[in-house]
PDB file of C-alpha atoms in Angstrom:
ATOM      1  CA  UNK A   1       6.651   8.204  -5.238  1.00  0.00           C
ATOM      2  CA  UNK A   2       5.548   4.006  -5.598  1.00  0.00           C
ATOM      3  CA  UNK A   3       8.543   1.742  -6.385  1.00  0.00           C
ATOM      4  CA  UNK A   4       9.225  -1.762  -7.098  1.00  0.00           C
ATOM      5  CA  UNK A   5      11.285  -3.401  -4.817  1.00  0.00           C
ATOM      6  CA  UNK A   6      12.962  -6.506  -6.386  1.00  0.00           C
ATOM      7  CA  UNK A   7      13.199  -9.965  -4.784  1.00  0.00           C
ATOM      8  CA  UNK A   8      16.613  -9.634  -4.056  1.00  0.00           C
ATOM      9  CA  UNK A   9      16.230  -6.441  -1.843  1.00  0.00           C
ATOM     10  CA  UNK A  10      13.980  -7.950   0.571  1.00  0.00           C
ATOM     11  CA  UNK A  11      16.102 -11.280   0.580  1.00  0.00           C
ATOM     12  CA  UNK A  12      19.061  -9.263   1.342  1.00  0.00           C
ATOM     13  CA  UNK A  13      17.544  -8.094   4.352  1.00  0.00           C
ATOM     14  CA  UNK A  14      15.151 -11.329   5.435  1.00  0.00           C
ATOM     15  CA  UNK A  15      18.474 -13.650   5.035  1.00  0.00           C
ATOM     16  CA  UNK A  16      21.027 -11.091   6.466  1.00  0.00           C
ATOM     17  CA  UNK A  17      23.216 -11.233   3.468  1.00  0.00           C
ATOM     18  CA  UNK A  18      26.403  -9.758   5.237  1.00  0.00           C
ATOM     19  CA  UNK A  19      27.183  -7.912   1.741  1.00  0.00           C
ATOM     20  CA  UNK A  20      24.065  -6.371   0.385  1.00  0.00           C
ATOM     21  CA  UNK A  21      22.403  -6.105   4.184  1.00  0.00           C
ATOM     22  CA  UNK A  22      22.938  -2.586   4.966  1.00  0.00           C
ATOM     23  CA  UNK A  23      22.043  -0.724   1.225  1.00  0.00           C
ATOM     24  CA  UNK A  24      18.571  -2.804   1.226  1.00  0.00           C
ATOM     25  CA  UNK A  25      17.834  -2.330   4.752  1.00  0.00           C
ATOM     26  CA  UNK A  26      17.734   1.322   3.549  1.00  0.00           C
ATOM     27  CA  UNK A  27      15.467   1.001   0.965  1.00  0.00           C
ATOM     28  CA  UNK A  28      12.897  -1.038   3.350  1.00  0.00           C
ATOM     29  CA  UNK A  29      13.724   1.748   5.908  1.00  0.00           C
ATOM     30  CA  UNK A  30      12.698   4.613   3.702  1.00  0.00           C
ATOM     31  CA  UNK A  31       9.318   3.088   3.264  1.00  0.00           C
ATOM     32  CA  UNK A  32       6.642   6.142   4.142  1.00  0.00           C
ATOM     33  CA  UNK A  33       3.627   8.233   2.861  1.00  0.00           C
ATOM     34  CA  UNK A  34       6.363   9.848   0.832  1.00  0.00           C
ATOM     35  CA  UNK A  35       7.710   6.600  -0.631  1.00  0.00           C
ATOM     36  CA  UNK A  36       5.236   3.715  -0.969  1.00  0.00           C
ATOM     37  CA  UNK A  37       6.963   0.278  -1.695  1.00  0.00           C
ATOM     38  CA  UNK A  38       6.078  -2.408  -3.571  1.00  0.00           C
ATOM     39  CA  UNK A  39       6.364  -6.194  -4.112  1.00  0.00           C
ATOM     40  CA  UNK A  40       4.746  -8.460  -6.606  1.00  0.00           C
ATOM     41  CA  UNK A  41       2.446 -11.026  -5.159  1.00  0.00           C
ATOM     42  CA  UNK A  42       4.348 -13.530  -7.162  1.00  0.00           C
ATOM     43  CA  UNK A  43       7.992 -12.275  -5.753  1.00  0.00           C
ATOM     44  CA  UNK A  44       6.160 -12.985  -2.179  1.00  0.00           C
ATOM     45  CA  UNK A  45       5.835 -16.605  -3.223  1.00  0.00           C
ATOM     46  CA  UNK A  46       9.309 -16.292  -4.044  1.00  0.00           C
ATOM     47  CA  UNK A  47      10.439 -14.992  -1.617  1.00  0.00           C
ATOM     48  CA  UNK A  48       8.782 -17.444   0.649  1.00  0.00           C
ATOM     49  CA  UNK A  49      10.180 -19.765  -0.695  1.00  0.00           C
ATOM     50  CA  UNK A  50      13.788 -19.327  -1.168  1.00  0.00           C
ATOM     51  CA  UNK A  51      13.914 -17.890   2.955  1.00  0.00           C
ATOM     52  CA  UNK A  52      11.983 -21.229   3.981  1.00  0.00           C
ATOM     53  CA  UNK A  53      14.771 -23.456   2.224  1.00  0.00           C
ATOM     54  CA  UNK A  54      17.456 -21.498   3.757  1.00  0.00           C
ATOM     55  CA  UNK A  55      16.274 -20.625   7.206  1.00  0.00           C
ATOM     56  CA  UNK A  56      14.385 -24.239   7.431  1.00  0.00           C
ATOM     57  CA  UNK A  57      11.957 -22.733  10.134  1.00  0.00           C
ATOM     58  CA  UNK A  58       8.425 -22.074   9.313  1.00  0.00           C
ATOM     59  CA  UNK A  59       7.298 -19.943  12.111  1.00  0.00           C
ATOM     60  CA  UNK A  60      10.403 -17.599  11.341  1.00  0.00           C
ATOM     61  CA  UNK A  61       9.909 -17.757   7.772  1.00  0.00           C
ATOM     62  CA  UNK A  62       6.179 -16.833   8.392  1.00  0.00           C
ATOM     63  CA  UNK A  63       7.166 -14.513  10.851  1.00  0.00           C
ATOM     64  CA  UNK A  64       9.297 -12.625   8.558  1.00  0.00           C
ATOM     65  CA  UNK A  65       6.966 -12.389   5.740  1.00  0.00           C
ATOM     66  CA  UNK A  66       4.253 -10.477   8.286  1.00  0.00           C
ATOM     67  CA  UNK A  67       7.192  -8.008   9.250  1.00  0.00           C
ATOM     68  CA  UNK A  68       8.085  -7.273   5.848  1.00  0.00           C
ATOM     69  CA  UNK A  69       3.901  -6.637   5.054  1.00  0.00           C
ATOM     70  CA  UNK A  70       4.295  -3.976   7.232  1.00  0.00           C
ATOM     71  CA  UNK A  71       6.585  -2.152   5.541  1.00  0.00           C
ATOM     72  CA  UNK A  72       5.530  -2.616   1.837  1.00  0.00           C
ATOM     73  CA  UNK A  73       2.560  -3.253  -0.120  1.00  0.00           C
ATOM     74  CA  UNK A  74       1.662  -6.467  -2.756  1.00  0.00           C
ATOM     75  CA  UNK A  75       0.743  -5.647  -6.286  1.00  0.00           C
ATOM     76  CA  UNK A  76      -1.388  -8.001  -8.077  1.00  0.00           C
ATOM     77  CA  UNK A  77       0.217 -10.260 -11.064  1.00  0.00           C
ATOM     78  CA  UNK A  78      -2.831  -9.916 -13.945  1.00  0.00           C
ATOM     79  CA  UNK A  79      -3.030 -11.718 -17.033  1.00  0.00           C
ATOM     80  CA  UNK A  80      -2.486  -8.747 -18.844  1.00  0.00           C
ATOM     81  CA  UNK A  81       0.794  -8.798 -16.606  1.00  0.00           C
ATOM     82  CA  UNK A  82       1.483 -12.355 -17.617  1.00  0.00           C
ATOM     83  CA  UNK A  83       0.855 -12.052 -21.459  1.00  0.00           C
ATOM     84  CA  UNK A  84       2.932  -8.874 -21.321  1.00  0.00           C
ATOM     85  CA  UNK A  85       6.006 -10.920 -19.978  1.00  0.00           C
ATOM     86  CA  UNK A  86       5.649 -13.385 -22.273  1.00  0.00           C
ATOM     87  CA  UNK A  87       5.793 -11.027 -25.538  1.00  0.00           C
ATOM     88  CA  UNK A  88       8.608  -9.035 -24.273  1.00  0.00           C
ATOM     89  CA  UNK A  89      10.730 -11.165 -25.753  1.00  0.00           C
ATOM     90  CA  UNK A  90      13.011 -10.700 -22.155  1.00  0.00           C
ATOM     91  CA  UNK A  91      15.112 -14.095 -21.632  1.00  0.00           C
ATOM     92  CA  UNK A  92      14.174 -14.444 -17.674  1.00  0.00           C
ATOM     93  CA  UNK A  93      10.403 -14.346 -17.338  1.00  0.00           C
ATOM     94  CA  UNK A  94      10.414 -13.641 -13.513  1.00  0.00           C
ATOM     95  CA  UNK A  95      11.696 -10.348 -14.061  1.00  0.00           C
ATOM     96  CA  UNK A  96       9.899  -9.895 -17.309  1.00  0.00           C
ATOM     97  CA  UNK A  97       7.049 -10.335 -14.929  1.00  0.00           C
ATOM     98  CA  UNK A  98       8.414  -7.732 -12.430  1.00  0.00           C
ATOM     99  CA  UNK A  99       8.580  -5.116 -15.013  1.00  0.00           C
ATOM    100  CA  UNK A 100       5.203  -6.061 -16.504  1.00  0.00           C
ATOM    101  CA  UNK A 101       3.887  -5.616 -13.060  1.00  0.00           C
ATOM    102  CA  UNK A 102       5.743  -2.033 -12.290  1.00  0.00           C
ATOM    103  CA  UNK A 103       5.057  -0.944 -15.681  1.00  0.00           C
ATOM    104  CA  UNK A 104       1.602  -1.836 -15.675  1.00  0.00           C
ATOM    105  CA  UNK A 105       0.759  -0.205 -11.713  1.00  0.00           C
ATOM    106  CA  UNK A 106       2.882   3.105 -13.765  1.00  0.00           C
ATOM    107  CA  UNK A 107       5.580   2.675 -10.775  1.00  0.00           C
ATOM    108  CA  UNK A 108       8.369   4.830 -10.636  1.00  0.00           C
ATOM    109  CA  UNK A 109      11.447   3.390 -10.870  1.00  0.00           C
ATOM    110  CA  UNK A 110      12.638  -0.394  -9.607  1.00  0.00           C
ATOM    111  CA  UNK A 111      15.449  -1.203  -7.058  1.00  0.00           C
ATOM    112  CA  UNK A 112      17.282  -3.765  -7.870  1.00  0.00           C
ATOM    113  CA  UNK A 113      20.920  -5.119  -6.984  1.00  0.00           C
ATOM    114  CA  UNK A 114      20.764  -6.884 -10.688  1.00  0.00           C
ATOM    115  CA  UNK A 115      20.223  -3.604 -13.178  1.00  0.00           C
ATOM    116  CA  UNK A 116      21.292  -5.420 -15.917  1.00  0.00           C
ATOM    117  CA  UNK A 117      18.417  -7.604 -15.942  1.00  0.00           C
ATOM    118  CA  UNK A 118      16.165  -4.536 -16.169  1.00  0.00           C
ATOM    119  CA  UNK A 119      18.035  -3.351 -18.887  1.00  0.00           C
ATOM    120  CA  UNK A 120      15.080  -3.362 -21.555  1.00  0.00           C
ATOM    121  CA  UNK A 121      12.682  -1.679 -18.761  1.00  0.00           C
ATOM    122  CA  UNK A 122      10.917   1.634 -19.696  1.00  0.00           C
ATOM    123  CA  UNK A 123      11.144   2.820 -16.300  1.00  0.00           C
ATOM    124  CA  UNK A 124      14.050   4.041 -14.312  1.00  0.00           C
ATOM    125  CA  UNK A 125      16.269   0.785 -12.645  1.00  0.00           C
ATOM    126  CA  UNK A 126      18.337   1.743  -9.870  1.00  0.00           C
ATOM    127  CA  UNK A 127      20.560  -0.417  -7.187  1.00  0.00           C
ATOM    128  CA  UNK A 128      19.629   0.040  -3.615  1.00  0.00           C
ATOM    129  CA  UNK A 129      22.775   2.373  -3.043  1.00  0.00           C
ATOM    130  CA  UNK A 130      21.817   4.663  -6.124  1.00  0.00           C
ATOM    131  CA  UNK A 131      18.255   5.222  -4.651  1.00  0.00           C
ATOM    132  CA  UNK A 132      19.237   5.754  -0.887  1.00  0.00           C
ATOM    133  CA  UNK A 133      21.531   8.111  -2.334  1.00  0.00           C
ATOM    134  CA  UNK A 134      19.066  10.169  -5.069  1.00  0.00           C
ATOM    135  CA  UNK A 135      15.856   9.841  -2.560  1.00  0.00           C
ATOM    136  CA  UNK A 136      17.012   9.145   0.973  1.00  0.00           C
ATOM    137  CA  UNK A 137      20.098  10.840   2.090  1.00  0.00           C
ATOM    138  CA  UNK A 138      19.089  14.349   1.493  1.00  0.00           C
TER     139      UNK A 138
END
């Protein structure tokens, strides 16, 4: 099984967000040769990013990023990605690109904590709980 893991996810876990922590900690913990997890080289930019302005410490930041490398893989963002987000005709273009991306690498499903926003996908979009609880705890 390859998934998409949404930006969210792995921010829940990087930043410790005391609500979310423990669901997407599972999902990054039930990384294996059985489940094969994915990020989008852009939502590593992102991700980046948004962890750098919060934590405001490079190393750490950096730090965290190689940690999280060694639990998932990056997908490449194509053209064809790019083009396919734009003609979606989805309002938010980052996750237009996410599903481009999933879609296009034939993923199967997405983990998200925002479903809605996958609402239009043609895969299967499922919050960090649902997965743990269809694929995980067995």
């Amino acid at each position: 099984m390859q998934i998409m893991v949404d930006t969210n996810v792995v921010l829940d876990v990087l930043l410790n967000r005391t609500a979310h922590v423990n669901e997407s900690a599972a999902v990054l913990k039930a990384a294996s040769d059985d489940i094969q997890e994915f990020i989008s080289a852009s939502s590593i930019t992102d991700i980046y990013y948004i962890a750098q302005k919060e934590l405001k410490k490079t190393s750490l930041t950096k730090q965290l990023i190689r940690n999280l490398l060694q639990i998932v893989h990056v997908s490449s963002v194509s053209e064809v990605d790019i083009w396919a987000a734009l003609d979606s005709g989805w309002e938010d273009f980052e996750d237009a690109v996410q599903n481009s991306v999933a879609e296009h690498h034939r993923f199967d499903c997405i983990v998200t904590r925002n479903t809605s926003d996958y609402s239009n996908s043609a895969l299967s979009v499922m919050t960090p709980k649902e997965f743990v609880n269809k694929f995980v705890s067995k």
